[in-house]
mmCIF file of C-alpha atoms in Angstrom:
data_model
loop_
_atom_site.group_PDB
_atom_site.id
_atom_site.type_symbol
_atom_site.label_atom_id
_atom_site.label_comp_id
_atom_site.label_asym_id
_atom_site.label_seq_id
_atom_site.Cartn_x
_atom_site.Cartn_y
_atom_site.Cartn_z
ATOM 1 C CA UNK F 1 11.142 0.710 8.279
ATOM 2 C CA UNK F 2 9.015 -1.860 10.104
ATOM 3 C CA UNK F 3 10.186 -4.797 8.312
ATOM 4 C CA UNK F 4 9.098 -8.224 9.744
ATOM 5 C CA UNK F 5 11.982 -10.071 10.191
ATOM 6 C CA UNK F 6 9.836 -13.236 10.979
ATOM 7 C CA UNK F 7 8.172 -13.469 7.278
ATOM 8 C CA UNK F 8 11.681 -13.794 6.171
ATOM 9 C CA UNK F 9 12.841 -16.639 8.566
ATOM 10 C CA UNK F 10 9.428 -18.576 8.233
ATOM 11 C CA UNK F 11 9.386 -18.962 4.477
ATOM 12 C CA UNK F 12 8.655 -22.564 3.487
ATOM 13 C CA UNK F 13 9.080 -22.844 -0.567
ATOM 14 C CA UNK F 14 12.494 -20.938 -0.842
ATOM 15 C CA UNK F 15 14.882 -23.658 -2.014
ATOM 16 C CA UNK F 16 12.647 -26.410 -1.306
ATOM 17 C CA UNK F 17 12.900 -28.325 -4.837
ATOM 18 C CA UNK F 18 15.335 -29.398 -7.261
ATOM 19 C CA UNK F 19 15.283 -28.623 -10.870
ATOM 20 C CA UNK F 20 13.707 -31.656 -11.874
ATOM 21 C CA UNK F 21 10.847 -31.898 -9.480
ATOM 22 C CA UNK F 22 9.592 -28.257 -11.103
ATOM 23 C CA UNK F 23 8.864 -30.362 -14.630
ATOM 24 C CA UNK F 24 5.389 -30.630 -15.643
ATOM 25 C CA UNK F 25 5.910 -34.282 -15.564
ATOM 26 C CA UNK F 26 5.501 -34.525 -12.055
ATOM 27 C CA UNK F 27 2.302 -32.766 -11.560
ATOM 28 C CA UNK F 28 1.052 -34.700 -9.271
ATOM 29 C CA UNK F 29 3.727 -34.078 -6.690
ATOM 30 C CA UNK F 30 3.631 -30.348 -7.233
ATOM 31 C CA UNK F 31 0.329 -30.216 -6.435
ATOM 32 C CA UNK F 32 0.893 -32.235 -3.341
ATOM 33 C CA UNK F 33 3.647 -30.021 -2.554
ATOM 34 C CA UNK F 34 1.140 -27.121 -2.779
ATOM 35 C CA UNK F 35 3.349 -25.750 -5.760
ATOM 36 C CA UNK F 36 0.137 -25.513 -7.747
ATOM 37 C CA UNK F 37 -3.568 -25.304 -6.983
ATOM 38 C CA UNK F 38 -6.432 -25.800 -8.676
ATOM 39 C CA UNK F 39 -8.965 -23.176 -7.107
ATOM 40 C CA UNK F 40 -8.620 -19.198 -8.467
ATOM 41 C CA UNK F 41 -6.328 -17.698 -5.752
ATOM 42 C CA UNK F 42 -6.674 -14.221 -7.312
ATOM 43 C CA UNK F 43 -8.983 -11.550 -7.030
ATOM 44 C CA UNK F 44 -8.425 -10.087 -10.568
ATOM 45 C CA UNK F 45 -7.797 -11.155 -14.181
ATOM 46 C CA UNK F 46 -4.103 -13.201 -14.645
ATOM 47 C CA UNK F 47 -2.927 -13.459 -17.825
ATOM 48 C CA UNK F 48 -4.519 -16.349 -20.643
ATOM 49 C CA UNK F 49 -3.633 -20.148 -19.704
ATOM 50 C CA UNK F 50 -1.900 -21.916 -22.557
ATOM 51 C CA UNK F 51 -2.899 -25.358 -22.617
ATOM 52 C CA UNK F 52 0.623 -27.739 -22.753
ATOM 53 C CA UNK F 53 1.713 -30.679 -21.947
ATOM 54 C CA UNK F 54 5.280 -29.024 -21.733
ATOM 55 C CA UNK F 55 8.198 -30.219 -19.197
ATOM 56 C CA UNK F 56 8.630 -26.348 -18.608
ATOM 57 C CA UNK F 57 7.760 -24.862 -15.766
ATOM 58 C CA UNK F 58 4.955 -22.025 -16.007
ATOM 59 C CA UNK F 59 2.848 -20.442 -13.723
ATOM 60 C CA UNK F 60 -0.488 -20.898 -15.136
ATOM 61 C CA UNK F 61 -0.875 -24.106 -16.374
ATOM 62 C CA UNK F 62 -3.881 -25.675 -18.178
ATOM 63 C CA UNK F 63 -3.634 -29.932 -18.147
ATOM 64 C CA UNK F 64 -6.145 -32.662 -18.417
ATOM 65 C CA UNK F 65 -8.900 -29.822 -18.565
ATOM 66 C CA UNK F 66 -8.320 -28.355 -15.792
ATOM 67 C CA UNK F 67 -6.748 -25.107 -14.885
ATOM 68 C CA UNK F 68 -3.610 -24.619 -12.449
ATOM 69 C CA UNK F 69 -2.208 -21.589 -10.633
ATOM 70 C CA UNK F 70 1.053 -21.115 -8.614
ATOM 71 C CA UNK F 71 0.234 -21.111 -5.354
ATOM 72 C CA UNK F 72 -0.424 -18.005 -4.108
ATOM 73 C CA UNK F 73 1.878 -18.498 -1.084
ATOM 74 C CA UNK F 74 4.367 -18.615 -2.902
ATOM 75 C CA UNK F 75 3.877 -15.111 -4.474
ATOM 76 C CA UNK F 76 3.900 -13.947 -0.661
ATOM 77 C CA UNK F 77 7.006 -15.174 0.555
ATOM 78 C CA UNK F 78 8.923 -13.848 -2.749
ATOM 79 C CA UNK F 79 7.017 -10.518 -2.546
ATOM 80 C CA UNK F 80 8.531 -10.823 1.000
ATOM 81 C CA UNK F 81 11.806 -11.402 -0.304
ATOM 82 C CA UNK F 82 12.066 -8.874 -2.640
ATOM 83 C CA UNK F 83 10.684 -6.043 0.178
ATOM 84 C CA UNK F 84 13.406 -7.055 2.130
ATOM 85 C CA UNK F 85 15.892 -6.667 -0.619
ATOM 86 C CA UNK F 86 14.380 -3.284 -1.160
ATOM 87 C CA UNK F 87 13.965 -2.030 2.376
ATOM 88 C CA UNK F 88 16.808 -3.012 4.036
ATOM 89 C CA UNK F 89 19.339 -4.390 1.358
ATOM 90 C CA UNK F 90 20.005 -2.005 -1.087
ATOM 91 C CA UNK F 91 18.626 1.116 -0.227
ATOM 92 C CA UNK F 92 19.598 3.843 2.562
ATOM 93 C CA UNK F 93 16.328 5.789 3.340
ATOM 94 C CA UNK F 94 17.773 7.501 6.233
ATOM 95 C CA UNK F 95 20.458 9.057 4.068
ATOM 96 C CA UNK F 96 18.060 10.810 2.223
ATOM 97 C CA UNK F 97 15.974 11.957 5.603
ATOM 98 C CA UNK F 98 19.017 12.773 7.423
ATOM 99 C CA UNK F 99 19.212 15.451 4.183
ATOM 100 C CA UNK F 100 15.956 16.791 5.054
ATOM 101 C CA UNK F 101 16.204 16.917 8.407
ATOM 102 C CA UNK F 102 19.505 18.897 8.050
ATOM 103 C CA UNK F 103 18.293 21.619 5.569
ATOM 104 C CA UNK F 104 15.593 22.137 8.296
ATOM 105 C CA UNK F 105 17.835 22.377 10.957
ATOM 106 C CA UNK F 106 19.287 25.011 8.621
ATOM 107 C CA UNK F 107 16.517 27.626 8.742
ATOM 108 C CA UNK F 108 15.504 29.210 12.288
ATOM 109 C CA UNK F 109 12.276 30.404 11.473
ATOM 110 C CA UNK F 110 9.478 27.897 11.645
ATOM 111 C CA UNK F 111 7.535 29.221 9.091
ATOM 112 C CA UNK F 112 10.810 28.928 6.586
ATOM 113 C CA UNK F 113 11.479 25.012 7.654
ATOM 114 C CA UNK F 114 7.764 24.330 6.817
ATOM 115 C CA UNK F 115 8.179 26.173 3.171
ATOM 116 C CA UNK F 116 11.224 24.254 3.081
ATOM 117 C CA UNK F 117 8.841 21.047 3.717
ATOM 118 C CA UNK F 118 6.278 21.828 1.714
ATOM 119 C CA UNK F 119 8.466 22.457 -1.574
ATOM 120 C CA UNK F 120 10.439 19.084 -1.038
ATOM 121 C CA UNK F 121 7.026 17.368 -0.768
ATOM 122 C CA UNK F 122 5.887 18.766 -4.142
ATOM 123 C CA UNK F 123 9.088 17.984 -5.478
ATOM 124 C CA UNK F 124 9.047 14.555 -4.532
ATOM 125 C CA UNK F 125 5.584 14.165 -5.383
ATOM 126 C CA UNK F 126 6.282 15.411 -9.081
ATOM 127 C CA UNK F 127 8.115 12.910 -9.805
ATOM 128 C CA UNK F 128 5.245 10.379 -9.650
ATOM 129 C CA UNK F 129 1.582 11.879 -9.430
ATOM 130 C CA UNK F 130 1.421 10.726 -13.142
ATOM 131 C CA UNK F 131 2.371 7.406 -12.797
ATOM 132 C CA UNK F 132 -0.754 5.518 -11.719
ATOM 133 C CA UNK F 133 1.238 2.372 -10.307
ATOM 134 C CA UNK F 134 2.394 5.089 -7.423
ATOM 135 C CA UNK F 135 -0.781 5.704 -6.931
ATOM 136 C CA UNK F 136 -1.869 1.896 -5.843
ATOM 137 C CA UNK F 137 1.774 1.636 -3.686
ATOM 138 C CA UNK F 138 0.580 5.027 -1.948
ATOM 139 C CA UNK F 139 -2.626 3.277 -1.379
ATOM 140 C CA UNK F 140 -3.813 6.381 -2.851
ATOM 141 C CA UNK F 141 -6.719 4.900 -5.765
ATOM 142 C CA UNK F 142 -7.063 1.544 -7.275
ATOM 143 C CA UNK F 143 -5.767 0.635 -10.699
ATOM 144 C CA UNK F 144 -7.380 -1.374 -13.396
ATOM 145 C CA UNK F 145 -8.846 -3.613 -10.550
ATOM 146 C CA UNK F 146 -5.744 -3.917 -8.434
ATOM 147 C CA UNK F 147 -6.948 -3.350 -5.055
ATOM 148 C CA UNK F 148 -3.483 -2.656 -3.299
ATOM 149 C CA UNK F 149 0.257 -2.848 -4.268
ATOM 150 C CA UNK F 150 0.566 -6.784 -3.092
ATOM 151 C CA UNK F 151 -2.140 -7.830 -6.114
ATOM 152 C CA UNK F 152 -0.256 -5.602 -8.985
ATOM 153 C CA UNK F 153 3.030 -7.608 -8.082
ATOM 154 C CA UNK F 154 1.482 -10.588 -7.667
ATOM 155 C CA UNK F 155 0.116 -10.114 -11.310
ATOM 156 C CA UNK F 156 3.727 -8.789 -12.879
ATOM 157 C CA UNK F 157 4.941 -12.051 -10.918
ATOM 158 C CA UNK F 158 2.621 -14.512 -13.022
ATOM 159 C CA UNK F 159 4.882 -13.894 -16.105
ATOM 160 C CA UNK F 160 8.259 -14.285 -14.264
ATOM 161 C CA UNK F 161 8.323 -18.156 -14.350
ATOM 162 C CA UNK F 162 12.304 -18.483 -14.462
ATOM 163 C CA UNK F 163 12.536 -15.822 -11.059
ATOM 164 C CA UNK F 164 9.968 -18.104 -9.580
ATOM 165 C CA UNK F 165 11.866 -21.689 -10.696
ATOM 166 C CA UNK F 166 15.225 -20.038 -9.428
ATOM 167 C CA UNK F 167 13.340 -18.768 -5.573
ATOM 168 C CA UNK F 168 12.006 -22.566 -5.083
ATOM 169 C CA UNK F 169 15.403 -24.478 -6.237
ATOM 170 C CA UNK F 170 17.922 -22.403 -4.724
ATOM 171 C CA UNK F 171 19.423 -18.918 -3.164
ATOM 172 C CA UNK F 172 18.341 -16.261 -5.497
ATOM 173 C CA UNK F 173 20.737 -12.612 -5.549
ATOM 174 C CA UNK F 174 19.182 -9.301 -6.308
ATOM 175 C CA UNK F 175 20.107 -9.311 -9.845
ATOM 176 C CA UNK F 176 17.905 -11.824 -10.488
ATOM 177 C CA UNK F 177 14.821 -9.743 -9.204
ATOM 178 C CA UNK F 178 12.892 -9.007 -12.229
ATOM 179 C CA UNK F 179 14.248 -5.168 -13.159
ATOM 180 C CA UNK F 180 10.869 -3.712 -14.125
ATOM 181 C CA UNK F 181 9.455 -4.620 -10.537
ATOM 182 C CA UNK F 182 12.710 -4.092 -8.454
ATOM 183 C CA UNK F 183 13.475 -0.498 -9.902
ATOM 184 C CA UNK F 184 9.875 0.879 -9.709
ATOM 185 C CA UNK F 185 9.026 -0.533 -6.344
ATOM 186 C CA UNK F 186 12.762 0.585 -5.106
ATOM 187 C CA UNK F 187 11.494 4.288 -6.643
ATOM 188 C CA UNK F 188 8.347 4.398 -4.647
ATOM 189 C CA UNK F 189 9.703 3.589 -1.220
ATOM 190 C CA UNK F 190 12.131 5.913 -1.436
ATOM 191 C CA UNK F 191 9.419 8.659 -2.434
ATOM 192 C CA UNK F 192 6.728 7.602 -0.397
ATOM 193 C CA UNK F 193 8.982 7.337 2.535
ATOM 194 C CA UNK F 194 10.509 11.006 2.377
ATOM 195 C CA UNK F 195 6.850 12.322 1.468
ATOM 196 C CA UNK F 196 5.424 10.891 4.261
ATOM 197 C CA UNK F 197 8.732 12.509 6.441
ATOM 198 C CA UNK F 198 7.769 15.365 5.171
ATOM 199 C CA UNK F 199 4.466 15.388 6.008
ATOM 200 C CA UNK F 200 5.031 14.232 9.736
ATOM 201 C CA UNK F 201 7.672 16.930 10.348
ATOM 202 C CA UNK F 202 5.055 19.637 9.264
ATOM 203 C CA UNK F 203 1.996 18.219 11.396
ATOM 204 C CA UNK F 204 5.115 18.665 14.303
ATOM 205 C CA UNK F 205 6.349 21.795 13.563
ATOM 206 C CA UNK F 206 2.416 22.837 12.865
ATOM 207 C CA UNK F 207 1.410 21.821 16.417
ATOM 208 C CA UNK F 208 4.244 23.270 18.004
ATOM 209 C CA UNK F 209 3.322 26.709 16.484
ATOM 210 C CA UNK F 210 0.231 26.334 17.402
ATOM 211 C CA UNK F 211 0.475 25.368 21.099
ATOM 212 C CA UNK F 212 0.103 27.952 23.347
ATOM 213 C CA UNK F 213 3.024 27.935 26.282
ATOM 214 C CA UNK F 214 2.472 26.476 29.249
ATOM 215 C CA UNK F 215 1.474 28.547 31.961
ATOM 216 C CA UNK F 216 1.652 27.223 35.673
ATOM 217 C CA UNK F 217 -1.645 27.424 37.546
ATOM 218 C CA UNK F 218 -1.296 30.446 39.921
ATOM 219 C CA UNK F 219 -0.560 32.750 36.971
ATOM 220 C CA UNK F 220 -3.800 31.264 35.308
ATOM 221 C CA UNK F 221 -5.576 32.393 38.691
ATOM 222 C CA UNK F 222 -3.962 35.912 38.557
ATOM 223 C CA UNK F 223 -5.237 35.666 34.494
ATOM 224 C CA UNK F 224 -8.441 35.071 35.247
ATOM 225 C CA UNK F 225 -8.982 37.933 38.382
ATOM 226 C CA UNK F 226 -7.355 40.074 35.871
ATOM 227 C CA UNK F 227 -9.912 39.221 32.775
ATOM 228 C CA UNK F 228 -12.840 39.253 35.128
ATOM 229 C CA UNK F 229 -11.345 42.797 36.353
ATOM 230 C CA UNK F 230 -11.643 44.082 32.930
ATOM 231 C CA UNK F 231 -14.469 46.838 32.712
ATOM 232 C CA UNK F 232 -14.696 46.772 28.227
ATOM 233 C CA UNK F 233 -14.550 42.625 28.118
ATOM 234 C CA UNK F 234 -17.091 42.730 25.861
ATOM 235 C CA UNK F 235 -15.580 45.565 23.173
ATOM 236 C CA UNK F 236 -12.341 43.618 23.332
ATOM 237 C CA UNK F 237 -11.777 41.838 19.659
ATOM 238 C CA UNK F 238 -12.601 38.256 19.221
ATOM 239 C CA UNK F 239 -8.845 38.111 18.059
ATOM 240 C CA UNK F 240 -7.040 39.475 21.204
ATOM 241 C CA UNK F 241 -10.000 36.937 23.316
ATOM 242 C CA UNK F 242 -8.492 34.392 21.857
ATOM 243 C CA UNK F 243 -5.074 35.662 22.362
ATOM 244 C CA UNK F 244 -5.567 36.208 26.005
ATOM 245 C CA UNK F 245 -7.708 32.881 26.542
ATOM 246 C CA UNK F 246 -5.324 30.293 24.968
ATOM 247 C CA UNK F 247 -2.919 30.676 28.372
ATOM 248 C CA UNK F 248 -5.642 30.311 30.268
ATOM 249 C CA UNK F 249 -7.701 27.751 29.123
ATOM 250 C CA UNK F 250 -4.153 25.974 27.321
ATOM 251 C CA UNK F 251 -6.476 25.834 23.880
ATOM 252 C CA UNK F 252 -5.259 27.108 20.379
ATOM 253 C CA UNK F 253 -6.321 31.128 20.327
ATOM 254 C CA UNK F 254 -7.319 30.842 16.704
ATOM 255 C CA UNK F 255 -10.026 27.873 18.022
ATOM 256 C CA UNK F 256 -11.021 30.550 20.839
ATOM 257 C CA UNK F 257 -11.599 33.025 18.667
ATOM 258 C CA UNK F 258 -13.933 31.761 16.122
ATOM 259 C CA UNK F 259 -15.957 30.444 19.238
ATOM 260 C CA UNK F 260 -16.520 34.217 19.936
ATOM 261 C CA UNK F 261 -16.960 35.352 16.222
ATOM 262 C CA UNK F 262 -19.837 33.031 16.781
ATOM 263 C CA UNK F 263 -21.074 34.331 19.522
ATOM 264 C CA UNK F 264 -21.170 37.673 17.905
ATOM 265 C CA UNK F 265 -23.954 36.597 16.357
ATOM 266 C CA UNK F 266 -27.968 36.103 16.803
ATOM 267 C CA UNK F 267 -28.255 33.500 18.884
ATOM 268 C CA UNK F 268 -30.730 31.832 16.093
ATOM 269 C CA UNK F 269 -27.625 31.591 13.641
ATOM 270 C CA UNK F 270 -25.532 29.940 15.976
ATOM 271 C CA UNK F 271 -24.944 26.083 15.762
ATOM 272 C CA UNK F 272 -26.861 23.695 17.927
ATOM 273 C CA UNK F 273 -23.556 22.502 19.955
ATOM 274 C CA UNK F 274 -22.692 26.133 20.077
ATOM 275 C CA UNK F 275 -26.632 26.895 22.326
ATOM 276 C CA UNK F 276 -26.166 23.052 24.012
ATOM 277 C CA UNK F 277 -22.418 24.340 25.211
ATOM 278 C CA UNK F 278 -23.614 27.386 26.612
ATOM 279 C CA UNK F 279 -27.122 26.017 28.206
ATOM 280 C CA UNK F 280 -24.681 23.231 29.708
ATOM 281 C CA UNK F 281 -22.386 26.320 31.197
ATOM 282 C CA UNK F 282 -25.146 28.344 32.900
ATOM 283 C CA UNK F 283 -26.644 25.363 34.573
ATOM 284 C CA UNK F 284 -22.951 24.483 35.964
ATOM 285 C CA UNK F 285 -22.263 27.725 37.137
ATOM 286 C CA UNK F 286 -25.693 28.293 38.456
ATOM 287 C CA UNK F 287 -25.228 24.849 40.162
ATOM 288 C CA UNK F 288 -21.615 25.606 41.725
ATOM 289 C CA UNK F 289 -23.270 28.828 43.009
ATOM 290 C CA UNK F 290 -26.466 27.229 44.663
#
């Protein structure tokens, strides 16, 4: 689904260290090594330093009065790595859109594969319009200050010091993904991904209903000497207009016709493009005509 494959191979902390050069004790090297940095990385609240002089490894540290964060590059690359587990490891999206596009295939009338659509898109979106953590994946609102989906990992992250400590010293499995952020974000894609399907196969099957057939250009001629042979053109119904003017002028009839509903009235309630359009038409045609 898109996946880089190149933030994957061009990862530069995974497996980089050795338990022993993650102790506190050696500060100094982490922060040469870019493990830590001093300057606020984050756009939003993390959670409260503790001030230690601990051999443990943390994220947030708080030594010789001054405050240390992980590296925010760091959070990248494993947010990387667990997208990748998600996206292409363990899950099998197309399963579940080859079942879509199957029960579609199933129904003959249009108008029954876009009810079909529109109930699995409800469905789907049932399951999560109440969780507000969807709604930042979905890019849908923001959530207690977290802008997009990257920052709310990257803050969940900040407490997983052991997942971090195991990505920088050596090859980390899927088990070892935090469960709390590996099921929901495994959840999401998988809904966001068929709603989206969803919503793409009715925007085609929409526009396919909707475009008119293609007609070659001698039987538009014979169309048009036929319309301009028509005595009660102006009695006709904006409705069969628009029916008979989508093959000629290959526009959608329902368009067509609500150009002519406006017509039907004075011309002082009819929008300024509307006059503009139809001053621009009569100096054309009185141009084309000398």
């Amino acid at each position: 689904m898109n996946f880089n494959y190149e933030d994957i191979e061009n990862r530069k902390f995974v497996k980089k260290f050795n338990i022993k050069d993650l102790e506190l004790s050696n500060i100094d090297s982490l922060i040469f090594n870019n493990v830590y940095t001093e300057n606020e990385p984050f756009q939003f609240e993390i959670s409260s330093f503790t001030k230690t002089e601990s051999t443990e490894f943390e994220t947030n540290i708080y030594l010789n009065s001054k405050k240390y964060h992980l590296n925010e590059t760091i959070l990248k690359e494993i947010y990387v790595s667990i997208r990748f587990f998600i996206e292409i490891v363990t899950t099998d999206v197309e399963f579940d859109l080859n079942k879509i596009l199957t029960n579609i295939e199933a129904r003959i009338e249009k108008t029954d594969k876009i009810k079909y659509l529109q109930k699995k898109h409800r469905d789907l979106y049932s399951k999560v319009k109440n969780e507000s953590e969807y709604l930042v994946y979905a890019e849908i609102k923001e959530l207690n200050g977290y802008l997009n989906w990257e920052d709310l990992v990257f803050d969940y992250l900040s407490g997983e010091s052991e997942f971090i400590k195991k990505y920088l010293t050596s090859d980390f499995e899927i088990s070892d993904i935090p469960k709390h952020i590996f099921e929901m974000w495994k959840k999401y894609y998988l809904i966001k991904t068929q709603i989206d399907f969803c919503k793409e196969q009715i925007n085609v099957l929409q526009s396919i209903e909707n475009k008119p057939n293609f007609i070659d250009t001698s039987l538009q001629v014979f169309l048009l000497e036929e319309i301009i042979n028509i005595k009660d053109w102006s009695s006709i119904s904006a409705t069969k207009k628009g029916n008979i003017l989508c093959h000629l002028l290959g526009k959608n009839k329902d368009n067509i016709k609500k150009i002519y509903l406006e017509l039907d009235k004075k011309s002082s309630e009819n929008s300024e493009k509307l006059l503009n359009d139809r001053k621009k038409a009569d100096e054309i045609i009185k141009k084309l005509l000398g």
